Coordinates of C-alpha atoms in Angstrom, one line a residue:
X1 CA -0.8 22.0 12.2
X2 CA -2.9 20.5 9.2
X3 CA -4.0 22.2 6.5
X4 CA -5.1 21.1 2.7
X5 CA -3.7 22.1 -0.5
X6 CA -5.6 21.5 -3.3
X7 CA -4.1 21.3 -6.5
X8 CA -6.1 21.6 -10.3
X9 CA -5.1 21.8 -13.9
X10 CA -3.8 19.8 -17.0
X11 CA -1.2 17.7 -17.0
X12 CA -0.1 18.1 -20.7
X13 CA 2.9 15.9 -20.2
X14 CA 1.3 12.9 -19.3
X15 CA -2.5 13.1 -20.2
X16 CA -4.8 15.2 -22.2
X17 CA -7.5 15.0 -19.4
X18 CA -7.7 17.5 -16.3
X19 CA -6.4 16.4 -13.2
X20 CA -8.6 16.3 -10.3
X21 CA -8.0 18.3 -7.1
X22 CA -5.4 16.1 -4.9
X23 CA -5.8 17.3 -1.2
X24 CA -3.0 16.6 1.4
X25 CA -3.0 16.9 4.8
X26 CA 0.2 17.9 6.9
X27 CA -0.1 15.3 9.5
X28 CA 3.2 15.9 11.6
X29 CA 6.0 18.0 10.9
X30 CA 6.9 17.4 7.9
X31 CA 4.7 14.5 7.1
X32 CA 2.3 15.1 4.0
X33 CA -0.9 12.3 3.9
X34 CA -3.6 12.2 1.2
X35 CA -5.8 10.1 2.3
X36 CA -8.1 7.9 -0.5
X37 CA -11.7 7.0 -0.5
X38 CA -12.5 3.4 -0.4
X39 CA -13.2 2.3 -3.8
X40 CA -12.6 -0.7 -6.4
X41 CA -10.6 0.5 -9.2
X42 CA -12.2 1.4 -12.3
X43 CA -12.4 3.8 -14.9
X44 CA -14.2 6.2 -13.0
X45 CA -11.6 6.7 -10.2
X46 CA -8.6 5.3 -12.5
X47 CA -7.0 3.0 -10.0
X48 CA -6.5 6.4 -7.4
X49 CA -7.3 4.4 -4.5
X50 CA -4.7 4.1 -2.1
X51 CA -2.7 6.2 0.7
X52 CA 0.4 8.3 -0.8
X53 CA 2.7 10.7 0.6
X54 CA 6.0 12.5 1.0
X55 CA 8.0 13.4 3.6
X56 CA 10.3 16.5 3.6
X57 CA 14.0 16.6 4.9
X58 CA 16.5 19.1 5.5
X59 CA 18.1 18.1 2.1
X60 CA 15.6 16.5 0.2
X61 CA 12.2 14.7 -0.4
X62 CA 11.2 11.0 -0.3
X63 CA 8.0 10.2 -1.3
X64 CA 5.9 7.0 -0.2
X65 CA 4.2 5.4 -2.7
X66 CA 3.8 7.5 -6.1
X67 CA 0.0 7.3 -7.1
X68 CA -2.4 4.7 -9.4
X69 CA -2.0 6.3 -12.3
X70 CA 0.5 8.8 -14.1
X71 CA -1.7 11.8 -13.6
X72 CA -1.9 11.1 -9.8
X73 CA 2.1 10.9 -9.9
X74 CA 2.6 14.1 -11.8
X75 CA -0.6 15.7 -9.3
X76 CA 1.6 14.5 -6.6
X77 CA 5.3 16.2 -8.1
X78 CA 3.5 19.3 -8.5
X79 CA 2.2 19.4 -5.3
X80 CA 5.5 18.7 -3.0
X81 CA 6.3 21.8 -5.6
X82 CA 3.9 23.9 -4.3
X83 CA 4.9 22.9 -0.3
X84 CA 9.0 23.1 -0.5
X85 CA 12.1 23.8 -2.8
X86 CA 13.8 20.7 -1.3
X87 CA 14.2 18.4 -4.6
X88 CA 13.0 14.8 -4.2
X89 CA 15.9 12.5 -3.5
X90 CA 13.4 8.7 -2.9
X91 CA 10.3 7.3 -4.3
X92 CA 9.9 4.4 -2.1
X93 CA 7.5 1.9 -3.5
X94 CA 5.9 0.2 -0.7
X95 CA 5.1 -3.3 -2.6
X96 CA 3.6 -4.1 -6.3
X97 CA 0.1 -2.8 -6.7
X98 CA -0.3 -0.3 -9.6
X99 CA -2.2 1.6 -7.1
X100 CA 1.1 2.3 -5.2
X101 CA 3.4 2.4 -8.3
X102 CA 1.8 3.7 -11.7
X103 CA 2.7 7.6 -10.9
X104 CA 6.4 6.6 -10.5
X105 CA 7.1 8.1 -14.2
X106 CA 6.2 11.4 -13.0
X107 CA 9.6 11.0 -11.0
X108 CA 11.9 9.5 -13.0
X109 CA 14.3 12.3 -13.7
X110 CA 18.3 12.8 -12.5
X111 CA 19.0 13.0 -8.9
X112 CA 15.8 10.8 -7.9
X113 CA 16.4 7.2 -6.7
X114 CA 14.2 4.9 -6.5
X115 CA 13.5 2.1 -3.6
X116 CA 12.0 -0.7 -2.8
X117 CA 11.8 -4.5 -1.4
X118 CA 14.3 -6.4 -2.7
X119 CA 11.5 -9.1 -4.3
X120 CA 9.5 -6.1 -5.9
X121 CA 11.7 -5.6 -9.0
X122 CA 11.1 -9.8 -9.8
X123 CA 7.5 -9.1 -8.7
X124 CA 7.1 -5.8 -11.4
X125 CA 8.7 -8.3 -14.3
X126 CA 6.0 -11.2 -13.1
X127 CA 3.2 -9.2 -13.1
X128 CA 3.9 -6.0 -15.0
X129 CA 2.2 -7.8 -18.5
X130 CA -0.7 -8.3 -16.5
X131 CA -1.2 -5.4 -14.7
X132 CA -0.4 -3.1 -18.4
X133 CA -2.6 -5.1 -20.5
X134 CA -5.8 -4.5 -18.4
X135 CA -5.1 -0.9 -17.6
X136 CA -6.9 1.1 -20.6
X137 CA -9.9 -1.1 -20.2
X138 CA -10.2 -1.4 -16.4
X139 CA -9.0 2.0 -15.8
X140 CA -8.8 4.0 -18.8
X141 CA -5.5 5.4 -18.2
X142 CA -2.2 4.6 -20.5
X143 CA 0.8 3.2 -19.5
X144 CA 2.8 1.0 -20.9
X145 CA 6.5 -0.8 -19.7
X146 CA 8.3 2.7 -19.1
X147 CA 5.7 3.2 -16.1
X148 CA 6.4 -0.1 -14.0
X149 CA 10.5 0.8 -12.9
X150 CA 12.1 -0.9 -10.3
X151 CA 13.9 -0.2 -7.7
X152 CA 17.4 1.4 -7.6
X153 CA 18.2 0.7 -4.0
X154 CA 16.8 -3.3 -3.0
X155 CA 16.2 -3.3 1.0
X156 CA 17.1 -6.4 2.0
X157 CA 16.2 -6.5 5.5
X158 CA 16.6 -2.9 7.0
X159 CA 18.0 0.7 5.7
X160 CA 18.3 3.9 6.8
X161 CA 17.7 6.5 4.6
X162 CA 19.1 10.3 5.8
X163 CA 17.0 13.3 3.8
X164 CA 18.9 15.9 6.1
X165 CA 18.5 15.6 9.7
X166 CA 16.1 13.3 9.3
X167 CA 16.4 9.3 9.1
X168 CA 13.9 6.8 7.6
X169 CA 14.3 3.6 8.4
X170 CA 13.1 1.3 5.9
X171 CA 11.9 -2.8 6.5
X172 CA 11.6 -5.7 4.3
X173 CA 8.8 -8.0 5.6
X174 CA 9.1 -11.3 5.3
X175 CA 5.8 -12.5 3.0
X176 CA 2.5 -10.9 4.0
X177 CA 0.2 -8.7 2.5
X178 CA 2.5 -9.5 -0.8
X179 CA 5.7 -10.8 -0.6
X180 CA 7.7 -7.5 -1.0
X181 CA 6.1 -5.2 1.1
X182 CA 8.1 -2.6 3.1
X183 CA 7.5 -0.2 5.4
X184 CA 9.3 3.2 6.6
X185 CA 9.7 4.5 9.8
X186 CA 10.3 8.1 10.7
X187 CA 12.6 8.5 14.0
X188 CA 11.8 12.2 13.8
X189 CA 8.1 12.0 14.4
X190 CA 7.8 8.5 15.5
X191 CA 5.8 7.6 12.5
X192 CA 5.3 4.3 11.3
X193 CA 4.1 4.0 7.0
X194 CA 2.6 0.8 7.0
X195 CA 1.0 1.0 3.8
X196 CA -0.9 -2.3 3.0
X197 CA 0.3 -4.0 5.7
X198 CA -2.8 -2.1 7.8
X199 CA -6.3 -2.0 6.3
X200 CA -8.9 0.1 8.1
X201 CA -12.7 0.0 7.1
X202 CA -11.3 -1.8 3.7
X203 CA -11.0 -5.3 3.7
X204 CA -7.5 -6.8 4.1
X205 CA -6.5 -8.3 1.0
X206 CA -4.3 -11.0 1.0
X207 CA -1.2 -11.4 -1.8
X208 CA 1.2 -12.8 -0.2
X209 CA 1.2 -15.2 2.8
X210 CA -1.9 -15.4 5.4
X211 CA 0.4 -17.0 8.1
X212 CA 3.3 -14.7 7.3
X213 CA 1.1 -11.6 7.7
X214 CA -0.4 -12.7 11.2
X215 CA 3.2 -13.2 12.7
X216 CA 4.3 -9.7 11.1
X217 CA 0.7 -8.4 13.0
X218 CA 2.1 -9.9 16.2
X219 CA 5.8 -8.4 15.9
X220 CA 4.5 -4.8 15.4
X221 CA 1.6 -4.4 17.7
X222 CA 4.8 -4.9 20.2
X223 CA 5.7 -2.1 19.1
X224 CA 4.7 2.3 20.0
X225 CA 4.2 4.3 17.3
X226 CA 2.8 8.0 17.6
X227 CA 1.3 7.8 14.8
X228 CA 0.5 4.9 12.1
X229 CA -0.2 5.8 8.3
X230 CA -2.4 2.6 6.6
X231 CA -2.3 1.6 2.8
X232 CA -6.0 2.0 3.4
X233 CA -7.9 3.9 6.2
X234 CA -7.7 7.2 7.9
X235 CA -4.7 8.0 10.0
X236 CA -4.1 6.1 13.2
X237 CA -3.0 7.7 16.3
X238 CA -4.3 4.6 19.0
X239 CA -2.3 2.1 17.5
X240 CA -2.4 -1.1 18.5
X241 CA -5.6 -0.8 19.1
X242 CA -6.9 0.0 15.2
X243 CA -4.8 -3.1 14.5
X244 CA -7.0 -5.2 16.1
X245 CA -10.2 -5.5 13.4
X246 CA -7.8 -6.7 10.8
X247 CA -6.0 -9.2 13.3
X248 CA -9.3 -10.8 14.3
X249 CA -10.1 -11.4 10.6
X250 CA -7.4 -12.7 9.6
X251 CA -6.8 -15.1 12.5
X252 CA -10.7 -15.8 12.6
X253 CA -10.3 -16.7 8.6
X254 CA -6.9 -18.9 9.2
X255 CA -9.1 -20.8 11.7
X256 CA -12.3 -21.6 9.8
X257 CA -10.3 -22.5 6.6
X258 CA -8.0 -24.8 8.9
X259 CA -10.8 -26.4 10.0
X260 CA -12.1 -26.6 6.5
X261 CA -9.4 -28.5 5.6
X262 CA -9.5 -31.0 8.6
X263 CA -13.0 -32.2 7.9
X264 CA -11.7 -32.9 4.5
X265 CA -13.6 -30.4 2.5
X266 CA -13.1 -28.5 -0.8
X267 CA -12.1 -25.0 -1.5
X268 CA -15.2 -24.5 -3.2
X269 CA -17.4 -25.4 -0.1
X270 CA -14.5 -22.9 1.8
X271 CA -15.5 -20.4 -0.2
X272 CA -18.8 -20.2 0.1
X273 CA -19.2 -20.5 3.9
X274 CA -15.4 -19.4 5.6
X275 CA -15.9 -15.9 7.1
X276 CA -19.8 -14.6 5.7
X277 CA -20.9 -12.9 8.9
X278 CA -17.8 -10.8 8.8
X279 CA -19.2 -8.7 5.5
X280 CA -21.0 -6.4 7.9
X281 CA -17.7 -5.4 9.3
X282 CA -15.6 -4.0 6.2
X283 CA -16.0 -2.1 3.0
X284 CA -15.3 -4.2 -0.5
X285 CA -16.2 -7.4 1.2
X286 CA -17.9 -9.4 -2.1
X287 CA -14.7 -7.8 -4.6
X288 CA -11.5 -9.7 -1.9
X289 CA -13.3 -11.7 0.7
X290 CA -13.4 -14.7 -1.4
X291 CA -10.3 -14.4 -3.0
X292 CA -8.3 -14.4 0.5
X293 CA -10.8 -17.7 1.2
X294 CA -9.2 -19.3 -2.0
X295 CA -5.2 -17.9 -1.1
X296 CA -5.3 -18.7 2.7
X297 CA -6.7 -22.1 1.5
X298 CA -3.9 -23.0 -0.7
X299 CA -1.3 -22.0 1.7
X300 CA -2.5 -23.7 4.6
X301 CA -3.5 -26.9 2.9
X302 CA 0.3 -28.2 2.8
X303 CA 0.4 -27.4 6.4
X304 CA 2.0 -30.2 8.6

């Protein structure tokens, strides 16, 4: 059964503006999807660009991945509000990006644990400067050190987490999209989150490790899942088969930049040439493409 909720009004407690209507679609039982627009953040969308969700247990609630900005976390609270009683138990940040993490304040009340990678809490102190300073000006919303909060519970390689009758098991990757990315698994449904370790339509954006990502790719298109949620796309019920546009990109990218490298040329003349023809295939091509040119550069450069 799916069905949208859509949810207005003003968020006193954490902004003076209106909140916009935040639709959610029950996907499976129990499985709760909003499903974002492709878009670069700005002030205009306020960084509410990615995939978030919740999942509701017997006992409790664990959410996945908490918004881009306060307002989106506390649009998201009031929401699972609105679809069950069950208090939320987990916010489970699925890697770094203030997409994924800026609405964890919204949360951050007795009983609610949060979890995540056990390299995201070194990655929120290494970046969270960064990523606060440009916020008002990039886009326009307020937050400040009290909205970056690590992880209570560090997943170190797997983890089960119980919500009543229902497990999630949760997995640290080894470096990939970023280097603390994890994704949950729901036995009950057969659901794989894989947050931004799956792009669809949006161009896969490299943080973490090009190499690393393609042998995670390989591992879990071994793998059935009913249904696959991305960081970035629409819901995937043919997997591996939606894997496959980001796999050819990224193996077609690893090759041209290799061979970059072996005619001895620079990462400026990489840049300008590795991968062009593939801007017809994905959305935000000119804001990452170049960037992954200059990461997958650097990394495979000191390759033996």
């Amino acid at each position: 059964m799916k069905f949208v909720l859509l949810l207005m009004g003003l968020l006193t407690s954490y902004s003076s503006m209106a909140a916009p209507p935040l639709s959610f679609s029950q996907v499976a039982p129990g499985i709760y999807l909003h499903t974002s627009a492709h878009h670069w953040p700005d002030r205009d969308n306020h960084g509410e660009i990615a995939n978030i969700g919740f999942i509701v247990g017997e006992r409790c609630v664990a959410v996945i991945d908490s918004g881009g900005s306060p307002q989106q976390g506390a649009a998201l609270r009031n929401t699972i509000k609105q679809v069950t009683t069950k208090p939320v138990c987990y916010v489970i940040n699925t890697h770094v990006h203030p997409d994924h993490i800026y609405g964890n304040i919204a949360f951050k009340e007795p009983g609610v644990q949060f979890v995540g990678h056990h390299k995201l809490a070194r990655a929120m102190a290494t970046r969270g400067d960064h990523y606060l300073g440009r916020a008002a000006e990039l886009l326009d919303i307020q937050v400040n050190h009290d909205n970056i909060i690590p992880p209570d519970i560090e997943v170190n390689d797997s983890m089960t987490l119980n919500i009543g009758n229902r497990e999630l098991l949760l997995t640290a990757h080894p470096s990939a999209h970023t280097d603390n990315d994890l994704s949950v698994y729901d036995k009950t449904t057969d659901t794989m989150w894989l947050a931004d370790l799956l792009f669809l339509e949006h161009i896969p954006v490299i943080d973490g490790s090009i190499k690393g990502w393609l042998s995670e790719i390989e591992c879990l298109e071994k793998n059935h899942y009913k249904l696959v949620v991305p960081g970035h796309g629409h819901l995937v019920k043919d997997w591996p088969a939606s894997l496959q546009p980001q796999k050819a990109y990224l193996n077609s990218l690893a090759t041209e930049v290799r061979a970059m490298i072996k005619q001895g040329k620079t990462l400026e003349q990489a840049v300008n040439t590795v991968g062009l023809p593939a801007k017809k295939n994905w959305q935000l091509f000119e804001q990452f493409h170049r960037k992954n040119v200059t990461i997958a550069f650097a990394e495979l450069e000191w390759e033996d």
